[in-house]
mmCIF file of C-alpha atoms and ligand atoms in Angstrom:
data_model
loop_
_atom_site.group_PDB
_atom_site.id
_atom_site.type_symbol
_atom_site.label_atom_id
_atom_site.label_comp_id
_atom_site.label_asym_id
_atom_site.label_seq_id
_atom_site.Cartn_x
_atom_site.Cartn_y
_atom_site.Cartn_z
ATOM 1 C CA MET O 289 -14.649 -17.264 33.832
ATOM 2 C CA ALA O 290 -16.827 -14.412 32.655
ATOM 3 C CA SER O 291 -18.540 -14.566 29.581
ATOM 4 C CA GLU O 292 -18.634 -13.122 26.152
ATOM 5 C CA PHE O 293 -21.704 -10.662 27.641
ATOM 6 C CA ASP O 294 -20.212 -10.113 30.680
ATOM 7 C CA LEU O 295 -17.143 -8.442 29.418
ATOM 8 C CA ILE O 296 -19.209 -6.576 26.304
ATOM 9 C CA GLN O 297 -21.523 -5.400 29.679
ATOM 10 C CA ARG O 298 -18.502 -4.898 31.755
ATOM 11 C CA TYR O 299 -16.403 -2.722 29.154
ATOM 12 C CA PHE O 300 -18.143 -1.770 26.427
ATOM 13 C CA THR O 301 -21.561 -0.444 27.431
ATOM 14 C CA ARG O 302 -21.998 2.941 28.057
ATOM 15 C CA ASN O 303 -24.813 5.542 27.462
ATOM 16 C CA THR O 304 -25.322 6.147 23.972
ATOM 17 C CA PRO O 305 -27.593 9.392 24.175
ATOM 18 C CA GLN O 306 -27.054 9.928 20.134
ATOM 19 C CA ALA O 307 -28.640 6.456 19.313
ATOM 20 C CA LEU O 308 -31.907 5.287 19.357
ATOM 21 C CA LEU O 309 -30.318 1.513 20.428
ATOM 22 C CA GLY O 310 -27.220 1.082 21.162
ATOM 23 C CA VAL O 311 -25.365 -2.067 22.183
ATOM 24 C CA GLY O 312 -26.947 -5.227 23.577
ATOM 25 C CA ASP O 313 -29.477 -5.882 20.821
ATOM 26 C CA ASP O 314 -28.842 -7.412 17.190
ATOM 27 C CA ALA O 315 -28.067 -4.135 15.584
ATOM 28 C CA ALA O 316 -27.831 -0.405 17.078
ATOM 29 C CA LEU O 317 -30.439 2.021 15.566
ATOM 30 C CA ILE O 318 -29.369 5.246 14.507
ATOM 31 C CA LYS O 319 -31.480 8.446 13.314
ATOM 32 C CA PRO O 320 -29.462 10.767 11.007
ATOM 33 C CA SER O 321 -30.338 14.773 11.507
ATOM 34 C CA ALA O 322 -32.184 16.366 8.954
ATOM 35 C CA GLY O 323 -30.379 17.870 6.010
ATOM 36 C CA MET O 324 -27.153 15.691 7.135
ATOM 37 C CA GLU O 325 -25.325 13.017 4.724
ATOM 38 C CA LEU O 326 -23.715 10.162 6.418
ATOM 39 C CA ALA O 327 -19.693 10.022 6.302
ATOM 40 C CA ILE O 328 -18.714 6.643 7.247
ATOM 41 C CA SER O 329 -15.298 4.658 7.130
ATOM 42 C CA THR O 330 -13.600 2.037 8.706
ATOM 43 C CA ASP O 331 -9.805 1.077 9.627
ATOM 44 C CA ILE O 332 -8.063 -1.669 10.942
ATOM 45 C CA LEU O 333 -5.013 -1.906 13.107
ATOM 46 C CA VAL O 334 -3.052 -5.089 13.592
ATOM 47 C CA ALA O 335 -0.646 -5.723 16.128
ATOM 48 C CA GLY O 336 2.863 -6.166 14.781
ATOM 49 C CA THR O 337 1.864 -4.173 11.756
ATOM 50 C CA HIS O 338 0.211 -1.182 13.081
ATOM 51 C CA PHE O 339 1.276 -1.277 16.762
ATOM 52 C CA PHE O 340 3.756 -3.023 19.140
ATOM 53 C CA ALA O 341 1.768 -6.004 20.911
ATOM 54 C CA ASP O 342 3.226 -4.781 24.275
ATOM 55 C CA THR O 343 1.694 -1.265 23.582
ATOM 56 C CA ASP O 344 0.239 0.202 26.864
ATOM 57 C CA ALA O 345 -3.580 -0.713 26.232
ATOM 58 C CA TYR O 346 -4.872 2.838 27.365
ATOM 59 C CA LYS O 347 -2.975 4.512 24.410
ATOM 60 C CA LEU O 348 -4.247 2.037 22.266
ATOM 61 C CA GLY O 349 -7.683 1.890 22.966
ATOM 62 C CA TRP O 350 -6.944 6.258 22.324
ATOM 63 C CA LYS O 351 -5.460 5.462 19.266
ATOM 64 C CA THR O 352 -8.025 2.601 18.028
ATOM 65 C CA LEU O 353 -10.861 5.608 17.996
ATOM 66 C CA ALA O 354 -8.575 8.421 17.103
ATOM 67 C CA VAL O 355 -7.288 7.168 13.755
ATOM 68 C CA ASN O 356 -10.887 6.679 12.670
ATOM 69 C CA LEU O 357 -11.425 10.272 13.563
ATOM 70 C CA SER O 358 -9.188 11.553 11.472
ATOM 71 C CA ASP O 359 -10.746 10.412 8.830
ATOM 72 C CA MET O 360 -14.058 12.014 9.701
ATOM 73 C CA ALA O 361 -12.158 15.247 10.014
ATOM 74 C CA ALA O 362 -10.755 14.517 7.033
ATOM 75 C CA MET O 363 -14.558 14.741 5.431
ATOM 76 C CA GLY O 364 -15.139 17.851 7.021
ATOM 77 C CA SER O 365 -17.903 15.726 8.954
ATOM 78 C CA LYS O 366 -18.595 15.604 13.037
ATOM 79 C CA PRO O 367 -18.351 11.780 14.179
ATOM 80 C CA ARG O 368 -21.273 11.009 16.122
ATOM 81 C CA TRP O 369 -21.393 6.842 16.386
ATOM 82 C CA ALA O 370 -18.608 4.033 16.369
ATOM 83 C CA THR O 371 -18.580 0.255 16.322
ATOM 84 C CA LEU O 372 -15.626 -1.884 17.414
ATOM 85 C CA GLY O 373 -14.239 -5.558 16.245
ATOM 86 C CA LEU O 374 -11.819 -7.148 18.464
ATOM 87 C CA ALA O 375 -10.137 -9.847 18.130
ATOM 88 C CA LEU O 376 -8.678 -11.120 21.102
ATOM 89 C CA PRO O 377 -5.661 -13.575 22.155
ATOM 90 C CA GLU O 378 -7.365 -14.082 25.571
ATOM 91 C CA ILE O 379 -9.278 -12.587 27.771
ATOM 92 C CA ASN O 380 -7.099 -9.976 30.085
ATOM 93 C CA GLU O 381 -9.572 -8.094 31.668
ATOM 94 C CA GLU O 382 -6.755 -5.839 33.299
ATOM 95 C CA TRP O 383 -5.726 -5.442 29.507
ATOM 96 C CA LEU O 384 -9.541 -4.720 28.519
ATOM 97 C CA ALA O 385 -10.324 -2.395 31.567
ATOM 98 C CA LYS O 386 -7.359 -0.010 30.239
ATOM 99 C CA PHE O 387 -8.142 -0.708 26.530
ATOM 100 C CA SER O 388 -11.677 0.525 26.908
ATOM 101 C CA GLU O 389 -10.871 3.712 29.318
ATOM 102 C CA GLY O 390 -8.846 4.776 26.563
ATOM 103 C CA PHE O 391 -11.545 3.898 23.727
ATOM 104 C CA PHE O 392 -14.191 6.252 25.771
ATOM 105 C CA ALA O 393 -11.709 8.696 26.835
ATOM 106 C CA CYS O 394 -11.350 9.494 23.083
ATOM 107 C CA ALA O 395 -15.185 8.868 22.305
ATOM 108 C CA GLU O 396 -16.311 11.282 25.188
ATOM 109 C CA THR O 397 -13.424 14.049 24.030
ATOM 110 C CA PHE O 398 -15.229 13.982 20.641
ATOM 111 C CA GLY O 399 -18.752 13.219 21.333
ATOM 112 C CA VAL O 400 -19.132 9.683 20.069
ATOM 113 C CA ASP O 401 -21.179 6.856 21.217
ATOM 114 C CA LEU O 402 -20.000 2.900 20.747
ATOM 115 C CA ILE O 403 -23.459 1.480 19.210
ATOM 116 C CA GLY O 404 -22.199 -1.934 18.950
ATOM 117 C CA GLY O 405 -19.499 -4.370 17.644
ATOM 118 C CA ASP O 406 -18.381 -7.517 17.646
ATOM 119 C CA THR O 407 -15.811 -9.805 19.876
ATOM 120 C CA THR O 408 -13.912 -13.199 19.107
ATOM 121 C CA ARG O 409 -10.629 -14.740 19.655
ATOM 122 C CA GLY O 410 -7.700 -14.567 17.370
ATOM 123 C CA PRO O 411 -4.895 -12.732 16.541
ATOM 124 C CA LEU O 412 -5.118 -9.300 18.547
ATOM 125 C CA THR O 413 -6.874 -7.073 15.604
ATOM 126 C CA LEU O 414 -8.800 -3.683 16.355
ATOM 127 C CA SER O 415 -11.518 -2.791 13.901
ATOM 128 C CA VAL O 416 -13.524 0.504 14.140
ATOM 129 C CA GLN O 417 -16.683 1.278 11.723
ATOM 130 C CA ILE O 418 -16.930 5.415 12.429
ATOM 131 C CA MET O 419 -20.184 7.215 11.363
ATOM 132 C CA GLY O 420 -20.136 10.731 11.402
ATOM 133 C CA GLU O 421 -22.492 13.471 9.754
ATOM 134 C CA VAL O 422 -22.051 16.581 7.013
ATOM 135 C CA PRO O 423 -24.218 18.536 5.689
ATOM 136 C CA ALA O 424 -25.704 17.499 2.700
ATOM 137 C CA GLY O 425 -23.081 18.492 -0.189
ATOM 138 C CA LYS O 426 -20.476 19.731 1.976
ATOM 139 C CA ALA O 427 -18.199 17.262 2.526
ATOM 140 C CA ILE O 428 -14.401 17.723 1.292
ATOM 141 C CA ARG O 429 -13.566 15.246 -0.914
ATOM 142 C CA ARG O 430 -9.866 14.525 -2.775
ATOM 143 C CA ASP O 431 -11.537 15.179 -5.923
ATOM 144 C CA ASN O 432 -11.775 18.448 -5.686
ATOM 145 C CA ALA O 433 -8.230 20.884 -5.610
ATOM 146 C CA LYS O 434 -8.175 23.310 -8.083
ATOM 147 C CA ILE O 435 -4.570 25.112 -9.920
ATOM 148 C CA GLY O 436 -3.609 28.034 -7.877
ATOM 149 C CA ASP O 437 -4.960 26.719 -4.658
ATOM 150 C CA GLU O 438 -2.506 27.122 -1.667
ATOM 151 C CA ILE O 439 -1.617 23.744 -0.200
ATOM 152 C CA TRP O 440 -2.013 23.800 3.875
ATOM 153 C CA VAL O 441 -0.954 21.028 6.736
ATOM 154 C CA SER O 442 -2.187 21.253 10.401
ATOM 155 C CA GLY O 443 0.124 20.515 13.260
ATOM 156 C CA GLU O 444 3.668 18.841 13.060
ATOM 157 C CA LEU O 445 4.709 16.546 10.401
ATOM 158 C CA GLY O 446 7.221 13.895 11.161
ATOM 159 C CA THR O 447 6.839 13.441 14.950
ATOM 160 C CA ALA O 448 5.473 10.384 15.217
ATOM 161 C CA ALA O 449 7.927 8.725 12.727
ATOM 162 C CA LEU O 450 10.553 10.419 14.480
ATOM 163 C CA ALA O 451 9.103 8.633 18.015
ATOM 164 C CA LEU O 452 8.847 5.093 15.831
ATOM 165 C CA ALA O 453 12.327 5.734 14.917
ATOM 166 C CA VAL O 454 13.470 6.646 18.291
ATOM 167 C CA LEU O 455 11.621 3.092 19.574
ATOM 168 C CA GLN O 456 13.648 1.367 16.890
ATOM 169 C CA ASN O 457 17.171 2.400 17.913
ATOM 170 C CA LYS O 458 17.340 4.122 14.816
ATOM 171 C CA ILE O 459 17.712 7.402 16.442
ATOM 172 C CA ALA O 460 18.582 8.296 19.905
ATOM 173 C CA LEU O 461 17.213 10.987 21.887
ATOM 174 C CA SER O 462 17.103 12.008 25.531
ATOM 175 C CA GLU O 463 14.181 10.396 27.826
ATOM 176 C CA SER O 464 13.201 14.005 28.323
ATOM 177 C CA GLU O 465 12.703 14.862 24.814
ATOM 178 C CA MET O 466 11.258 11.807 23.814
ATOM 179 C CA SER O 467 8.727 11.813 26.569
ATOM 180 C CA ILE O 468 6.926 14.605 24.191
ATOM 181 C CA TYR O 469 7.220 13.191 20.977
ATOM 182 C CA ARG O 470 6.363 9.833 21.907
ATOM 183 C CA LEU O 471 2.775 11.241 22.724
ATOM 184 C CA ALA O 472 2.687 12.201 18.760
ATOM 185 C CA LEU O 473 2.935 8.149 18.017
ATOM 186 C CA GLU O 474 1.042 6.847 20.508
ATOM 187 C CA GLN O 475 -1.787 9.228 21.712
ATOM 188 C CA PRO O 476 -2.244 10.955 18.479
ATOM 189 C CA GLU O 477 -5.211 14.465 18.455
ATOM 190 C CA PRO O 478 -7.554 13.562 15.670
ATOM 191 C CA LYS O 479 -8.080 17.276 14.263
ATOM 192 C CA VAL O 480 -11.956 16.946 14.109
ATOM 193 C CA HIS O 481 -12.820 20.419 15.082
ATOM 194 C CA LEU O 482 -10.381 21.855 12.226
ATOM 195 C CA GLY O 483 -12.084 19.474 9.712
ATOM 196 C CA ILE O 484 -15.573 21.068 10.297
ATOM 197 C CA ALA O 485 -14.193 24.374 9.927
ATOM 198 C CA LEU O 486 -13.160 24.119 7.124
ATOM 199 C CA ARG O 487 -16.334 23.104 5.297
ATOM 200 C CA ASP O 488 -16.628 25.844 2.778
ATOM 201 C CA ILE O 489 -13.179 26.792 3.073
ATOM 202 C CA ALA O 490 -11.010 23.837 1.730
ATOM 203 C CA ASN O 491 -11.460 22.759 -1.478
ATOM 204 C CA SER O 492 -9.921 19.324 -1.319
ATOM 205 C CA MET O 493 -8.280 17.634 2.293
ATOM 206 C CA ILE O 494 -7.150 14.171 3.440
ATOM 207 C CA ASP O 495 -5.691 13.083 6.683
ATOM 208 C CA ILE O 496 -2.397 12.465 6.546
ATOM 209 C CA SER O 497 -1.679 8.925 7.826
ATOM 210 C CA ASP O 498 0.755 7.323 5.469
ATOM 211 C CA GLY O 499 3.305 10.361 4.942
ATOM 212 C CA LEU O 500 2.548 14.022 3.680
ATOM 213 C CA LEU O 501 3.922 13.378 -0.227
ATOM 214 C CA ALA O 502 1.717 9.502 -0.181
ATOM 215 C CA ASP O 503 -1.745 10.940 0.922
ATOM 216 C CA LEU O 504 -1.145 14.808 -0.992
ATOM 217 C CA GLY O 505 -0.344 12.109 -3.968
ATOM 218 C CA HIS O 506 -3.794 11.254 -3.431
ATOM 219 C CA ILE O 507 -5.459 14.459 -3.799
ATOM 220 C CA LEU O 508 -3.273 15.153 -6.714
ATOM 221 C CA LYS O 509 -4.155 12.164 -8.808
ATOM 222 C CA ARG O 510 -8.003 12.428 -8.033
ATOM 223 C CA SER O 511 -7.670 15.987 -8.992
ATOM 224 C CA LYS O 512 -5.647 15.871 -11.642
ATOM 225 C CA VAL O 513 -3.239 18.491 -10.645
ATOM 226 C CA ALA O 514 0.332 18.774 -9.173
ATOM 227 C CA ALA O 515 2.406 20.365 -6.498
ATOM 228 C CA HIS O 516 5.075 22.468 -5.485
ATOM 229 C CA ILE O 517 5.951 21.747 -1.808
ATOM 230 C CA HIS O 518 8.602 24.320 0.034
ATOM 231 C CA LEU O 519 10.745 21.969 2.603
ATOM 232 C CA GLU O 520 11.257 24.525 4.863
ATOM 233 C CA GLN O 521 7.767 25.748 5.488
ATOM 234 C CA LEU O 522 7.140 22.074 6.526
ATOM 235 C CA PRO O 523 6.371 22.306 10.455
ATOM 236 C CA THR O 524 8.397 20.225 12.310
ATOM 237 C CA CYS O 525 9.292 19.790 16.130
ATOM 238 C CA ASN O 526 12.523 21.034 17.320
ATOM 239 C CA TYR O 527 14.723 17.738 16.652
ATOM 240 C CA VAL O 528 13.510 17.434 13.161
ATOM 241 C CA SER O 529 13.907 21.192 12.319
ATOM 242 C CA HIS O 530 17.457 20.932 13.568
ATOM 243 C CA HIS O 531 18.166 17.828 11.131
ATOM 244 C CA LEU O 532 16.065 18.538 8.368
ATOM 245 C CA HIS O 533 18.649 18.893 5.683
ATOM 246 C CA GLU O 534 19.867 15.469 6.357
ATOM 247 C CA LYS O 535 18.443 12.716 4.044
ATOM 248 C CA PRO O 536 16.574 10.196 6.803
ATOM 249 C CA ILE O 537 15.157 12.912 8.356
ATOM 250 C CA HIS O 538 13.532 15.100 5.661
ATOM 251 C CA LYS O 539 11.953 11.694 4.732
ATOM 252 C CA LEU O 540 10.543 11.398 8.440
ATOM 253 C CA VAL O 541 8.905 14.678 7.327
ATOM 254 C CA LEU O 542 7.895 13.851 3.657
ATOM 255 C CA ALA O 543 6.961 10.271 4.013
ATOM 256 C CA GLY O 544 6.957 9.302 8.274
ATOM 257 C CA GLY O 545 3.225 7.371 8.897
ATOM 258 C CA ASP O 546 0.892 8.410 11.895
ATOM 259 C CA ASP O 547 1.066 12.315 12.087
ATOM 260 C CA TYR O 548 -2.837 11.866 11.766
ATOM 261 C CA GLU O 549 -2.907 15.699 10.593
ATOM 262 C CA LEU O 550 -5.042 17.142 7.973
ATOM 263 C CA CYS O 551 -3.495 18.083 4.177
ATOM 264 C CA PHE O 552 -5.804 20.480 2.674
ATOM 265 C CA THR O 553 -6.290 23.179 -0.379
ATOM 266 C CA ALA O 554 -8.122 26.149 -0.328
ATOM 267 C CA PRO O 555 -8.137 29.281 -2.657
ATOM 268 C CA LYS O 556 -5.577 32.186 -1.830
ATOM 269 C CA SER O 557 -8.655 34.339 -0.880
ATOM 270 C CA GLN O 558 -9.516 32.075 2.167
ATOM 271 C CA HIS O 559 -5.542 32.487 2.902
ATOM 272 C CA ALA O 560 -6.282 35.266 6.310
ATOM 273 C CA LYS O 561 -9.281 33.250 7.027
ATOM 274 C CA ILE O 562 -7.308 29.956 7.559
ATOM 275 C CA LEU O 563 -4.442 31.838 9.916
ATOM 276 C CA GLU O 564 -7.792 33.140 12.148
ATOM 277 C CA ILE O 565 -9.286 29.703 12.347
ATOM 278 C CA SER O 566 -5.943 28.647 13.068
ATOM 279 C CA GLN O 567 -6.013 31.496 15.741
ATOM 280 C CA GLU O 568 -9.134 30.558 17.304
ATOM 281 C CA LEU O 569 -8.340 26.786 17.387
ATOM 282 C CA THR O 570 -5.032 27.411 18.679
ATOM 283 C CA LEU O 571 -3.718 25.045 16.470
ATOM 284 C CA PRO O 572 -0.920 25.451 13.766
ATOM 285 C CA ILE O 573 -2.003 25.567 10.355
ATOM 286 C CA SER O 574 1.170 26.219 7.753
ATOM 287 C CA CYS O 575 0.819 26.680 4.246
ATOM 288 C CA ILE O 576 3.065 24.309 2.501
ATOM 289 C CA GLY O 577 2.833 25.187 -1.350
ATOM 290 C CA ASN O 578 0.628 25.101 -4.441
ATOM 291 C CA ILE O 579 -1.043 23.446 -6.692
ATOM 292 C CA ILE O 580 -0.247 23.802 -10.081
ATOM 293 C CA ALA O 581 -1.167 22.364 -13.319
ATOM 294 C CA ALA O 582 -0.116 18.871 -13.725
ATOM 295 C CA THR O 583 1.991 18.232 -17.242
ATOM 296 C CA ASP O 584 2.019 14.857 -19.283
ATOM 297 C CA GLY O 585 -0.777 13.545 -16.791
ATOM 298 C CA ASP O 586 1.967 13.268 -14.068
ATOM 299 C CA PHE O 587 0.164 14.096 -10.624
ATOM 300 C CA SER O 588 3.102 14.464 -8.576
ATOM 301 C CA SER O 589 4.853 16.616 -5.819
ATOM 302 C CA THR O 590 8.350 18.412 -6.524
ATOM 303 C CA VAL O 591 9.789 19.714 -3.120
ATOM 304 C CA TYR O 592 12.035 22.593 -3.282
ATOM 305 C CA ASN O 593 14.929 23.647 -0.840
ATOM 306 C CA GLN O 594 15.520 27.275 0.275
ATOM 307 C CA GLN O 595 17.882 27.463 -2.891
ATOM 308 C CA HIS O 596 15.273 26.091 -5.044
ATOM 309 C CA GLN O 597 16.734 23.161 -5.669
ATOM 310 C CA ILE O 598 14.718 19.963 -5.884
ATOM 311 C CA ILE O 599 14.823 17.077 -3.879
ATOM 312 C CA ASP O 600 14.987 13.896 -4.844
ATOM 313 C CA ILE O 601 12.415 12.055 -2.964
ATOM 314 C CA LYS O 602 12.082 7.999 -3.921
ATOM 315 C CA GLU O 603 10.208 6.662 -1.032
ATOM 316 C CA THR O 604 7.031 8.757 -0.885
ATOM 317 C CA GLY O 605 5.205 6.503 2.199
ATOM 318 C CA PHE O 606 4.359 3.395 3.911
ATOM 319 C CA ASP O 607 2.578 0.930 1.392
ATOM 320 C CA HIS O 608 1.665 -2.314 3.359
ATOM 321 C CA PHE O 609 1.745 -4.431 -0.383
ATOM 322 C CA ALA O 610 4.807 -2.507 -2.078
HETATM 323 P P1 ADP W 291 -24.498 -11.483 17.582
HETATM 324 O O1 ADP W 291 -24.507 -12.615 17.882
HETATM 325 O O2 ADP W 291 -26.018 -10.992 17.144
HETATM 326 O O3 ADP W 291 -23.485 -10.984 16.433
HETATM 327 P P2 ADP W 291 -23.174 -10.593 19.660
HETATM 328 O O4 ADP W 291 -23.064 -11.729 20.873
HETATM 329 O O5 ADP W 291 -21.588 -10.234 19.050
HETATM 330 O O6 ADP W 291 -24.040 -10.774 18.848
HETATM 331 O O7 ADP W 291 -23.006 -9.059 20.253
HETATM 332 C C1 ADP W 291 -23.832 -8.625 21.414
HETATM 333 C C2 ADP W 291 -24.037 -7.036 21.478
HETATM 334 O O8 ADP W 291 -22.784 -6.930 21.871
HETATM 335 C C3 ADP W 291 -24.401 -6.431 19.769
HETATM 336 O O9 ADP W 291 -25.131 -5.549 20.271
HETATM 337 C C4 ADP W 291 -23.146 -6.090 19.446
HETATM 338 O O10 ADP W 291 -23.094 -4.554 19.361
HETATM 339 C C5 ADP W 291 -22.460 -5.789 21.043
HETATM 340 N N1 ADP W 291 -20.876 -6.014 21.056
HETATM 341 C C6 ADP W 291 -20.126 -6.954 20.805
HETATM 342 N N2 ADP W 291 -19.110 -6.656 20.651
HETATM 343 C C7 ADP W 291 -19.053 -5.262 20.908
HETATM 344 C C8 ADP W 291 -17.613 -4.699 20.894
HETATM 345 N N3 ADP W 291 -16.380 -4.988 21.016
HETATM 346 N N4 ADP W 291 -18.116 -3.391 21.486
HETATM 347 C C9 ADP W 291 -19.442 -2.829 21.297
HETATM 348 N N5 ADP W 291 -19.946 -3.769 21.487
HETATM 349 C C10 ADP W 291 -19.932 -5.042 21.637
HETATM 350 MG MG1 MG W 292 -21.534 -11.132 16.691
#
């Protein structure tokens, strides 16, 4: 029976060129670059709440890191170091091998070193602390959206929520359609390069993990502004765009979770530059509305359809404690 130390050595110890000292001591040592601020964030994934316990371990490893990288992206920060907290109900080496392979595939793709962590027995829980760097004063925060800003989102909205609805037998799709959409749910691509490219361009930014309206809502509240959103301008996959006017489907787009796209606001003068960045990164970036002044302290979004009717949106996102 392998000891905890053997397991850490075997599955979670790799070269850490960006750290002075990585896994194996009481603490890791890192040296931030001159002129940079550290951006630090933690996300916990709990089996049964954030993922199905029988999810493919490779994809779970990828996603565990990817959702944290998405937070780095949302600050305009370059992710560099991570620690991994693991609670495991049992030692399953096959599972650990696949999980760590997926985790390191994501780490290598985005240039992150795993520098430490903790491993314990318990209900399957995956927790990452991610640390990144951003030039001093350049982080893109939630509290700086300006009246007149355009609102943009990267990629597609609602695809991961669609795939989840299919897995839950709420929507029926063919295997071949589903094979594309489930990637969005199981192996999201954090928009790290976009986040960095938007330094000096975006006034405010957030990553969309709990649904567009909920997450944009955080920008609005912190910036004390409101928003107009145009339903038909929301970027969606084929299935969703064909069914956009059915209530359950536009709810997927406006309030579905797990998109891991970036939502940001920027002055109109940056419009052409943002489209250029979209081309350079071969990543769709869509302008979906505008920041407007709030009336009577109402920092919310109003969603319009093409006929300029207001869409009634009761559920704006996923709240674990609601
Ligand atoms: P301590 O008893 O001092 O907390 P541990 O036995 O928990 O030390 O960990 C030993 C070393 O292994 C530490 O450097 C720690 O950061 C690292 N480590 C433990 N679990 C993980 C993990 N899941 N991923 C990466 N490193 C880990
Ligand atoms: Mg420990």
